[in-house]
Amino acid sequence: MARHAAAAGLLVWAVLLMVVVLGAGSYSPTHERRLQNLFSALFPKGPLPLPVRIYCKQNTTLNAAIRDNTVVLTKANSSDPTQMWFQLYSSSSFVQPIGLRPFSLVNAATSQVVVIPPFSGEFPSCLAEPNNNQLQLTENFDLNKAREELWTRGAPRADGFYQVIVTKDPSMTLNGLLGNVRDGTVIGIYPSTTQAENTLWKLTSASPFPFSFP
């Protein structure tokens, strides 16, 4: 019975992943095979879900990427595969009333899962200071973390931007830390502030910056 339940859970994940429609994107055949092997427990052999880029309302020329094992905003670049992310949708029945089904974020280039830190309550005054509220990354792809580190999309505004909410603690949202985002701004979590543009995001694979692996 337990084996059947586990298999059913994986099947739900597979179906949810396969129905995501995210727009244009492509991979090299070698990279796609590697990802399929890594994610084989989540969806069947065949086309991978297409990745998204993550950009911030405060400066839409910047995308979320990985630099020195840190999630930061950096200048959008179609040749940078670390700016591509998978939204892996959870089979959890818990859904925020204002959002959609929870999802985790996995980098399409490194296969690292974004880990949500506990909010520290500390407020560094500049980028040079350590920030305990910044996003963390798993060392490699971690199936358990992909099921646990969940986000929920908030209600979109008229301009299409929305908050990305920590599913387990809806008082916390994705944040370009310290505001006034620029190339190198660290991304983390912070108490919800709906009027601040560094807390508003859009996850999409649509142009103006087409994404493909070299």
PDB file of C-alpha atoms in Angstrom:
ATOM      1  CA  MET A   1       0.000   0.000   0.000  1.00  0.00           C
ATOM      2  CA  ALA A   2       2.803   2.426   0.923  1.00  0.00           C
ATOM      3  CA  ARG A   3       4.563   1.693  -2.373  1.00  0.00           C
ATOM      4  CA  HIS A   4       1.344   2.369  -4.291  1.00  0.00           C
ATOM      5  CA  ALA A   5       0.837   5.664  -2.437  1.00  0.00           C
ATOM      6  CA  ALA A   6       4.409   6.753  -3.159  1.00  0.00           C
ATOM      7  CA  ALA A   7       4.045   5.841  -6.827  1.00  0.00           C
ATOM      8  CA  ALA A   8       0.781   7.760  -7.015  1.00  0.00           C
ATOM      9  CA  GLY A   9       2.444  10.798  -5.470  1.00  0.00           C
ATOM     10  CA  LEU A  10       5.229  10.726  -8.046  1.00  0.00           C
ATOM     11  CA  LEU A  11       2.681  10.342 -10.830  1.00  0.00           C
ATOM     12  CA  VAL A  12       0.868  13.464  -9.632  1.00  0.00           C
ATOM     13  CA  TRP A  13       4.156  15.368  -9.754  1.00  0.00           C
ATOM     14  CA  ALA A  14       4.800  14.043 -13.252  1.00  0.00           C
ATOM     15  CA  VAL A  15       1.407  15.110 -14.557  1.00  0.00           C
ATOM     16  CA  LEU A  16       1.639  18.546 -12.963  1.00  0.00           C
ATOM     17  CA  LEU A  17       5.057  19.164 -14.459  1.00  0.00           C
ATOM     18  CA  MET A  18       4.043  18.060 -17.918  1.00  0.00           C
ATOM     19  CA  VAL A  19       1.034  20.383 -18.096  1.00  0.00           C
ATOM     20  CA  VAL A  20       3.047  23.533 -17.394  1.00  0.00           C
ATOM     21  CA  VAL A  21       3.017  25.753 -20.472  1.00  0.00           C
ATOM     22  CA  LEU A  22       5.770  28.348 -20.219  1.00  0.00           C
ATOM     23  CA  GLY A  23       6.675  29.539 -23.708  1.00  0.00           C
ATOM     24  CA  ALA A  24       9.916  29.322 -25.644  1.00  0.00           C
ATOM     25  CA  GLY A  25      13.143  27.745 -24.433  1.00  0.00           C
ATOM     26  CA  SER A  26      15.547  25.007 -25.487  1.00  0.00           C
ATOM     27  CA  TYR A  27      18.444  22.839 -24.295  1.00  0.00           C
ATOM     28  CA  SER A  28      21.365  21.085 -25.849  1.00  0.00           C
ATOM     29  CA  PRO A  29      20.560  17.353 -26.250  1.00  0.00           C
ATOM     30  CA  THR A  30      23.345  16.389 -23.811  1.00  0.00           C
ATOM     31  CA  HIS A  31      22.127  18.780 -21.135  1.00  0.00           C
ATOM     32  CA  GLU A  32      18.528  17.684 -21.612  1.00  0.00           C
ATOM     33  CA  ARG A  33      19.480  14.022 -21.130  1.00  0.00           C
ATOM     34  CA  ARG A  34      21.373  14.906 -17.949  1.00  0.00           C
ATOM     35  CA  LEU A  35      18.372  16.792 -16.578  1.00  0.00           C
ATOM     36  CA  GLN A  36      16.011  13.965 -17.480  1.00  0.00           C
ATOM     37  CA  ASN A  37      18.212  11.543 -15.561  1.00  0.00           C
ATOM     38  CA  LEU A  38      18.301  13.849 -12.535  1.00  0.00           C
ATOM     39  CA  PHE A  39      14.555  14.478 -12.568  1.00  0.00           C
ATOM     40  CA  SER A  40      13.484  10.956 -13.531  1.00  0.00           C
ATOM     41  CA  ALA A  41      11.582  10.571 -10.251  1.00  0.00           C
ATOM     42  CA  LEU A  42       9.485  13.637 -11.050  1.00  0.00           C
ATOM     43  CA  PHE A  43       8.368  13.209 -14.633  1.00  0.00           C
ATOM     44  CA  PRO A  44       8.531  10.554 -17.347  1.00  0.00           C
ATOM     45  CA  LYS A  45      10.978  10.370 -20.203  1.00  0.00           C
ATOM     46  CA  GLY A  46      10.161  12.915 -22.861  1.00  0.00           C
ATOM     47  CA  PRO A  47      10.116  16.711 -23.158  1.00  0.00           C
ATOM     48  CA  LEU A  48      11.213  18.603 -20.064  1.00  0.00           C
ATOM     49  CA  PRO A  49       9.076  21.438 -18.702  1.00  0.00           C
ATOM     50  CA  LEU A  50      10.336  24.685 -20.171  1.00  0.00           C
ATOM     51  CA  PRO A  51      12.285  27.022 -17.878  1.00  0.00           C
ATOM     52  CA  VAL A  52      11.444  30.554 -16.847  1.00  0.00           C
ATOM     53  CA  ARG A  53      13.492  33.625 -16.150  1.00  0.00           C
ATOM     54  CA  ILE A  54      12.795  35.609 -12.996  1.00  0.00           C
ATOM     55  CA  TYR A  55      12.838  39.367 -13.162  1.00  0.00           C
ATOM     56  CA  CYS A  56      12.009  42.160 -10.773  1.00  0.00           C
ATOM     57  CA  LYS A  57       9.604  45.061 -11.274  1.00  0.00           C
ATOM     58  CA  GLN A  58      12.176  47.529  -9.964  1.00  0.00           C
ATOM     59  CA  ASN A  59      14.586  46.836 -12.842  1.00  0.00           C
ATOM     60  CA  THR A  60      13.396  44.510 -15.599  1.00  0.00           C
ATOM     61  CA  THR A  61      16.793  44.503 -17.327  1.00  0.00           C
ATOM     62  CA  LEU A  62      17.986  42.184 -14.538  1.00  0.00           C
ATOM     63  CA  ASN A  63      17.323  38.455 -14.123  1.00  0.00           C
ATOM     64  CA  ALA A  64      17.821  36.096 -11.202  1.00  0.00           C
ATOM     65  CA  ALA A  65      20.986  34.042 -11.688  1.00  0.00           C
ATOM     66  CA  ILE A  66      23.652  32.179  -9.723  1.00  0.00           C
ATOM     67  CA  ARG A  67      26.975  33.876  -9.018  1.00  0.00           C
ATOM     68  CA  ASP A  68      29.510  32.330  -6.618  1.00  0.00           C
ATOM     69  CA  ASN A  69      26.819  29.965  -5.322  1.00  0.00           C
ATOM     70  CA  THR A  70      24.546  32.912  -4.487  1.00  0.00           C
ATOM     71  CA  VAL A  71      21.200  33.849  -6.067  1.00  0.00           C
ATOM     72  CA  VAL A  72      21.515  37.418  -7.325  1.00  0.00           C
ATOM     73  CA  LEU A  73      20.044  39.781  -9.872  1.00  0.00           C
ATOM     74  CA  THR A  74      22.286  40.296 -12.869  1.00  0.00           C
ATOM     75  CA  LYS A  75      22.039  41.765 -16.358  1.00  0.00           C
ATOM     76  CA  ALA A  76      19.782  39.666 -18.573  1.00  0.00           C
ATOM     77  CA  ASN A  77      21.860  37.542 -20.930  1.00  0.00           C
ATOM     78  CA  SER A  78      20.425  34.878 -23.219  1.00  0.00           C
ATOM     79  CA  SER A  79      23.757  33.004 -23.232  1.00  0.00           C
ATOM     80  CA  ASP A  80      23.807  32.614 -19.422  1.00  0.00           C
ATOM     81  CA  PRO A  81      22.083  29.309 -18.546  1.00  0.00           C
ATOM     82  CA  THR A  82      22.116  30.094 -14.798  1.00  0.00           C
ATOM     83  CA  GLN A  83      19.381  32.658 -15.543  1.00  0.00           C
ATOM     84  CA  MET A  84      17.007  29.785 -16.359  1.00  0.00           C
ATOM     85  CA  TRP A  85      14.855  28.157 -13.672  1.00  0.00           C
ATOM     86  CA  PHE A  86      12.396  25.287 -13.467  1.00  0.00           C
ATOM     87  CA  GLN A  87       9.187  25.719 -11.500  1.00  0.00           C
ATOM     88  CA  LEU A  88       8.526  22.252 -10.092  1.00  0.00           C
ATOM     89  CA  TYR A  89       4.922  22.156  -8.955  1.00  0.00           C
ATOM     90  CA  SER A  90       4.004  20.381  -5.736  1.00  0.00           C
ATOM     91  CA  SER A  91       1.302  17.744  -5.374  1.00  0.00           C
ATOM     92  CA  SER A  92       0.412  19.282  -2.002  1.00  0.00           C
ATOM     93  CA  SER A  93      -3.261  20.000  -1.454  1.00  0.00           C
ATOM     94  CA  PHE A  94      -2.342  23.196   0.420  1.00  0.00           C
ATOM     95  CA  VAL A  95      -2.892  26.191  -1.858  1.00  0.00           C
ATOM     96  CA  GLN A  96      -2.889  29.832  -0.834  1.00  0.00           C
ATOM     97  CA  PRO A  97      -6.326  31.391  -1.487  1.00  0.00           C
ATOM     98  CA  ILE A  98      -4.755  34.199  -3.552  1.00  0.00           C
ATOM     99  CA  GLY A  99      -2.254  32.035  -5.399  1.00  0.00           C
ATOM    100  CA  LEU A 100      -1.748  28.942  -7.462  1.00  0.00           C
ATOM    101  CA  ARG A 101      -0.304  25.535  -6.647  1.00  0.00           C
ATOM    102  CA  PRO A 102       2.982  25.798  -4.706  1.00  0.00           C
ATOM    103  CA  PHE A 103       6.243  25.243  -6.566  1.00  0.00           C
ATOM    104  CA  SER A 104       9.947  24.934  -5.887  1.00  0.00           C
ATOM    105  CA  LEU A 105      12.671  26.584  -7.962  1.00  0.00           C
ATOM    106  CA  VAL A 106      15.491  24.562  -9.521  1.00  0.00           C
ATOM    107  CA  ASN A 107      18.257  26.137 -11.562  1.00  0.00           C
ATOM    108  CA  ALA A 108      18.291  24.698 -15.079  1.00  0.00           C
ATOM    109  CA  ALA A 109      22.073  24.967 -15.434  1.00  0.00           C
ATOM    110  CA  THR A 110      23.262  23.658 -12.056  1.00  0.00           C
ATOM    111  CA  SER A 111      20.199  21.607 -10.926  1.00  0.00           C
ATOM    112  CA  GLN A 112      20.475  23.247  -7.494  1.00  0.00           C
ATOM    113  CA  VAL A 113      17.257  23.735  -5.546  1.00  0.00           C
ATOM    114  CA  VAL A 114      16.558  27.131  -3.968  1.00  0.00           C
ATOM    115  CA  VAL A 115      16.396  26.752  -0.176  1.00  0.00           C
ATOM    116  CA  ILE A 116      14.320  29.290   1.758  1.00  0.00           C
ATOM    117  CA  PRO A 117      16.115  30.526   4.906  1.00  0.00           C
ATOM    118  CA  PRO A 118      14.321  31.207   8.183  1.00  0.00           C
ATOM    119  CA  PHE A 119      13.852  34.963   8.505  1.00  0.00           C
ATOM    120  CA  SER A 120      16.594  36.219  10.813  1.00  0.00           C
ATOM    121  CA  GLY A 121      15.107  39.582  11.762  1.00  0.00           C
ATOM    122  CA  GLU A 122      18.471  41.177  10.959  1.00  0.00           C
ATOM    123  CA  PHE A 123      18.656  44.116   8.559  1.00  0.00           C
ATOM    124  CA  PRO A 124      22.113  44.718   7.019  1.00  0.00           C
ATOM    125  CA  SER A 125      22.629  48.298   5.906  1.00  0.00           C
ATOM    126  CA  CYS A 126      24.686  47.641   2.771  1.00  0.00           C
ATOM    127  CA  LEU A 127      25.424  44.948   0.189  1.00  0.00           C
ATOM    128  CA  ALA A 128      28.884  44.301   1.646  1.00  0.00           C
ATOM    129  CA  GLU A 129      27.452  43.073   4.958  1.00  0.00           C
ATOM    130  CA  PRO A 130      26.460  39.402   5.377  1.00  0.00           C
ATOM    131  CA  ASN A 131      22.729  38.853   4.982  1.00  0.00           C
ATOM    132  CA  ASN A 132      21.196  35.853   6.729  1.00  0.00           C
ATOM    133  CA  ASN A 133      17.952  36.353   4.815  1.00  0.00           C
ATOM    134  CA  GLN A 134      19.450  35.523   1.418  1.00  0.00           C
ATOM    135  CA  LEU A 135      18.356  32.441  -0.497  1.00  0.00           C
ATOM    136  CA  GLN A 136      20.449  29.314  -0.134  1.00  0.00           C
ATOM    137  CA  LEU A 137      21.154  26.543  -2.645  1.00  0.00           C
ATOM    138  CA  THR A 138      21.479  22.794  -2.310  1.00  0.00           C
ATOM    139  CA  GLU A 139      24.830  21.340  -3.312  1.00  0.00           C
ATOM    140  CA  ASN A 140      23.194  19.216  -6.023  1.00  0.00           C
ATOM    141  CA  PHE A 141      19.663  18.354  -7.080  1.00  0.00           C
ATOM    142  CA  ASP A 142      17.782  17.237  -3.958  1.00  0.00           C
ATOM    143  CA  LEU A 143      14.388  15.598  -4.482  1.00  0.00           C
ATOM    144  CA  ASN A 144      13.286  16.120  -0.880  1.00  0.00           C
ATOM    145  CA  LYS A 145      14.154  19.814  -0.965  1.00  0.00           C
ATOM    146  CA  ALA A 146      12.357  20.165  -4.300  1.00  0.00           C
ATOM    147  CA  ARG A 147       9.221  18.928  -2.521  1.00  0.00           C
ATOM    148  CA  GLU A 148       9.678  21.060   0.605  1.00  0.00           C
ATOM    149  CA  GLU A 149      11.081  24.468  -0.397  1.00  0.00           C
ATOM    150  CA  LEU A 150       7.852  25.861  -1.789  1.00  0.00           C
ATOM    151  CA  TRP A 151       6.684  29.217  -3.091  1.00  0.00           C
ATOM    152  CA  THR A 152       3.209  30.417  -4.062  1.00  0.00           C
ATOM    153  CA  ARG A 153       2.453  33.090  -6.626  1.00  0.00           C
ATOM    154  CA  GLY A 154       0.526  36.053  -5.243  1.00  0.00           C
ATOM    155  CA  ALA A 155      -2.347  37.786  -6.982  1.00  0.00           C
ATOM    156  CA  PRO A 156      -1.055  39.588 -10.100  1.00  0.00           C
ATOM    157  CA  ARG A 157      -1.385  43.358 -10.306  1.00  0.00           C
ATOM    158  CA  ALA A 158      -2.699  45.182 -13.353  1.00  0.00           C
ATOM    159  CA  ASP A 159       0.848  45.287 -14.784  1.00  0.00           C
ATOM    160  CA  GLY A 160       1.235  41.502 -14.429  1.00  0.00           C
ATOM    161  CA  PHE A 161       3.744  41.593 -11.575  1.00  0.00           C
ATOM    162  CA  TYR A 162       3.115  39.780  -8.305  1.00  0.00           C
ATOM    163  CA  GLN A 163       4.695  38.804  -5.033  1.00  0.00           C
ATOM    164  CA  VAL A 164       6.281  35.366  -4.720  1.00  0.00           C
ATOM    165  CA  ILE A 165       5.171  34.139  -1.306  1.00  0.00           C
ATOM    166  CA  VAL A 166       6.877  31.650   1.017  1.00  0.00           C
ATOM    167  CA  THR A 167       4.202  28.942   1.152  1.00  0.00           C
ATOM    168  CA  LYS A 168       4.928  27.877   4.739  1.00  0.00           C
ATOM    169  CA  ASP A 169       5.025  31.483   5.980  1.00  0.00           C
ATOM    170  CA  PRO A 170       2.877  33.814   3.845  1.00  0.00           C
ATOM    171  CA  SER A 171       4.147  36.850   5.767  1.00  0.00           C
ATOM    172  CA  MET A 172       7.465  36.418   3.901  1.00  0.00           C
ATOM    173  CA  THR A 173       8.070  37.033   0.209  1.00  0.00           C
ATOM    174  CA  LEU A 174      10.857  36.989  -2.373  1.00  0.00           C
ATOM    175  CA  ASN A 175      12.845  40.214  -2.121  1.00  0.00           C
ATOM    176  CA  GLY A 176      15.654  42.060  -3.884  1.00  0.00           C
ATOM    177  CA  LEU A 177      17.391  42.698  -0.580  1.00  0.00           C
ATOM    178  CA  LEU A 178      18.000  46.317   0.473  1.00  0.00           C
ATOM    179  CA  GLY A 179      15.967  47.646  -2.474  1.00  0.00           C
ATOM    180  CA  ASN A 180      17.214  49.903  -5.272  1.00  0.00           C
ATOM    181  CA  VAL A 181      18.151  46.703  -7.101  1.00  0.00           C
ATOM    182  CA  ARG A 182      21.185  46.622  -9.360  1.00  0.00           C
ATOM    183  CA  ASP A 183      23.572  44.135 -10.947  1.00  0.00           C
ATOM    184  CA  GLY A 184      24.726  41.990  -8.018  1.00  0.00           C
ATOM    185  CA  THR A 185      21.769  42.561  -5.679  1.00  0.00           C
ATOM    186  CA  VAL A 186      21.320  39.473  -3.504  1.00  0.00           C
ATOM    187  CA  ILE A 187      17.871  37.864  -3.537  1.00  0.00           C
ATOM    188  CA  GLY A 188      16.322  36.660  -0.305  1.00  0.00           C
ATOM    189  CA  ILE A 189      13.161  36.827   1.768  1.00  0.00           C
ATOM    190  CA  TYR A 190      11.667  39.715   3.703  1.00  0.00           C
ATOM    191  CA  PRO A 191       8.333  40.599   5.322  1.00  0.00           C
ATOM    192  CA  SER A 192       5.684  41.332   2.707  1.00  0.00           C
ATOM    193  CA  THR A 193       5.601  44.943   1.462  1.00  0.00           C
ATOM    194  CA  THR A 194       3.214  45.090  -1.461  1.00  0.00           C
ATOM    195  CA  GLN A 195       4.062  48.650  -2.498  1.00  0.00           C
ATOM    196  CA  ALA A 196       7.822  48.114  -2.871  1.00  0.00           C
ATOM    197  CA  GLU A 197       8.918  47.300  -6.430  1.00  0.00           C
ATOM    198  CA  ASN A 198      11.818  45.127  -5.228  1.00  0.00           C
ATOM    199  CA  THR A 199       9.171  42.705  -3.872  1.00  0.00           C
ATOM    200  CA  LEU A 200       7.317  42.341  -7.187  1.00  0.00           C
ATOM    201  CA  TRP A 201       8.314  39.699  -9.732  1.00  0.00           C
ATOM    202  CA  LYS A 202       7.363  37.969 -12.936  1.00  0.00           C
ATOM    203  CA  LEU A 203       8.390  34.404 -13.778  1.00  0.00           C
ATOM    204  CA  THR A 204       8.159  33.874 -17.515  1.00  0.00           C
ATOM    205  CA  SER A 205       9.951  32.398 -20.504  1.00  0.00           C
ATOM    206  CA  ALA A 206       8.624  35.077 -22.852  1.00  0.00           C
ATOM    207  CA  SER A 207      10.900  37.490 -24.699  1.00  0.00           C
ATOM    208  CA  PRO A 208      12.432  40.188 -24.820  1.00  0.00           C
ATOM    209  CA  PHE A 209      15.307  37.958 -23.680  1.00  0.00           C
ATOM    210  CA  PRO A 210      15.031  34.568 -25.426  1.00  0.00           C
ATOM    211  CA  PHE A 211      16.602  31.729 -23.478  1.00  0.00           C
ATOM    212  CA  SER A 212      18.499  28.803 -24.929  1.00  0.00           C
ATOM    213  CA  PHE A 213      21.573  26.814 -24.022  1.00  0.00           C
ATOM    214  CA  PRO A 214      24.590  27.569 -26.241  1.00  0.00           C
TER     215      PRO A 214
END
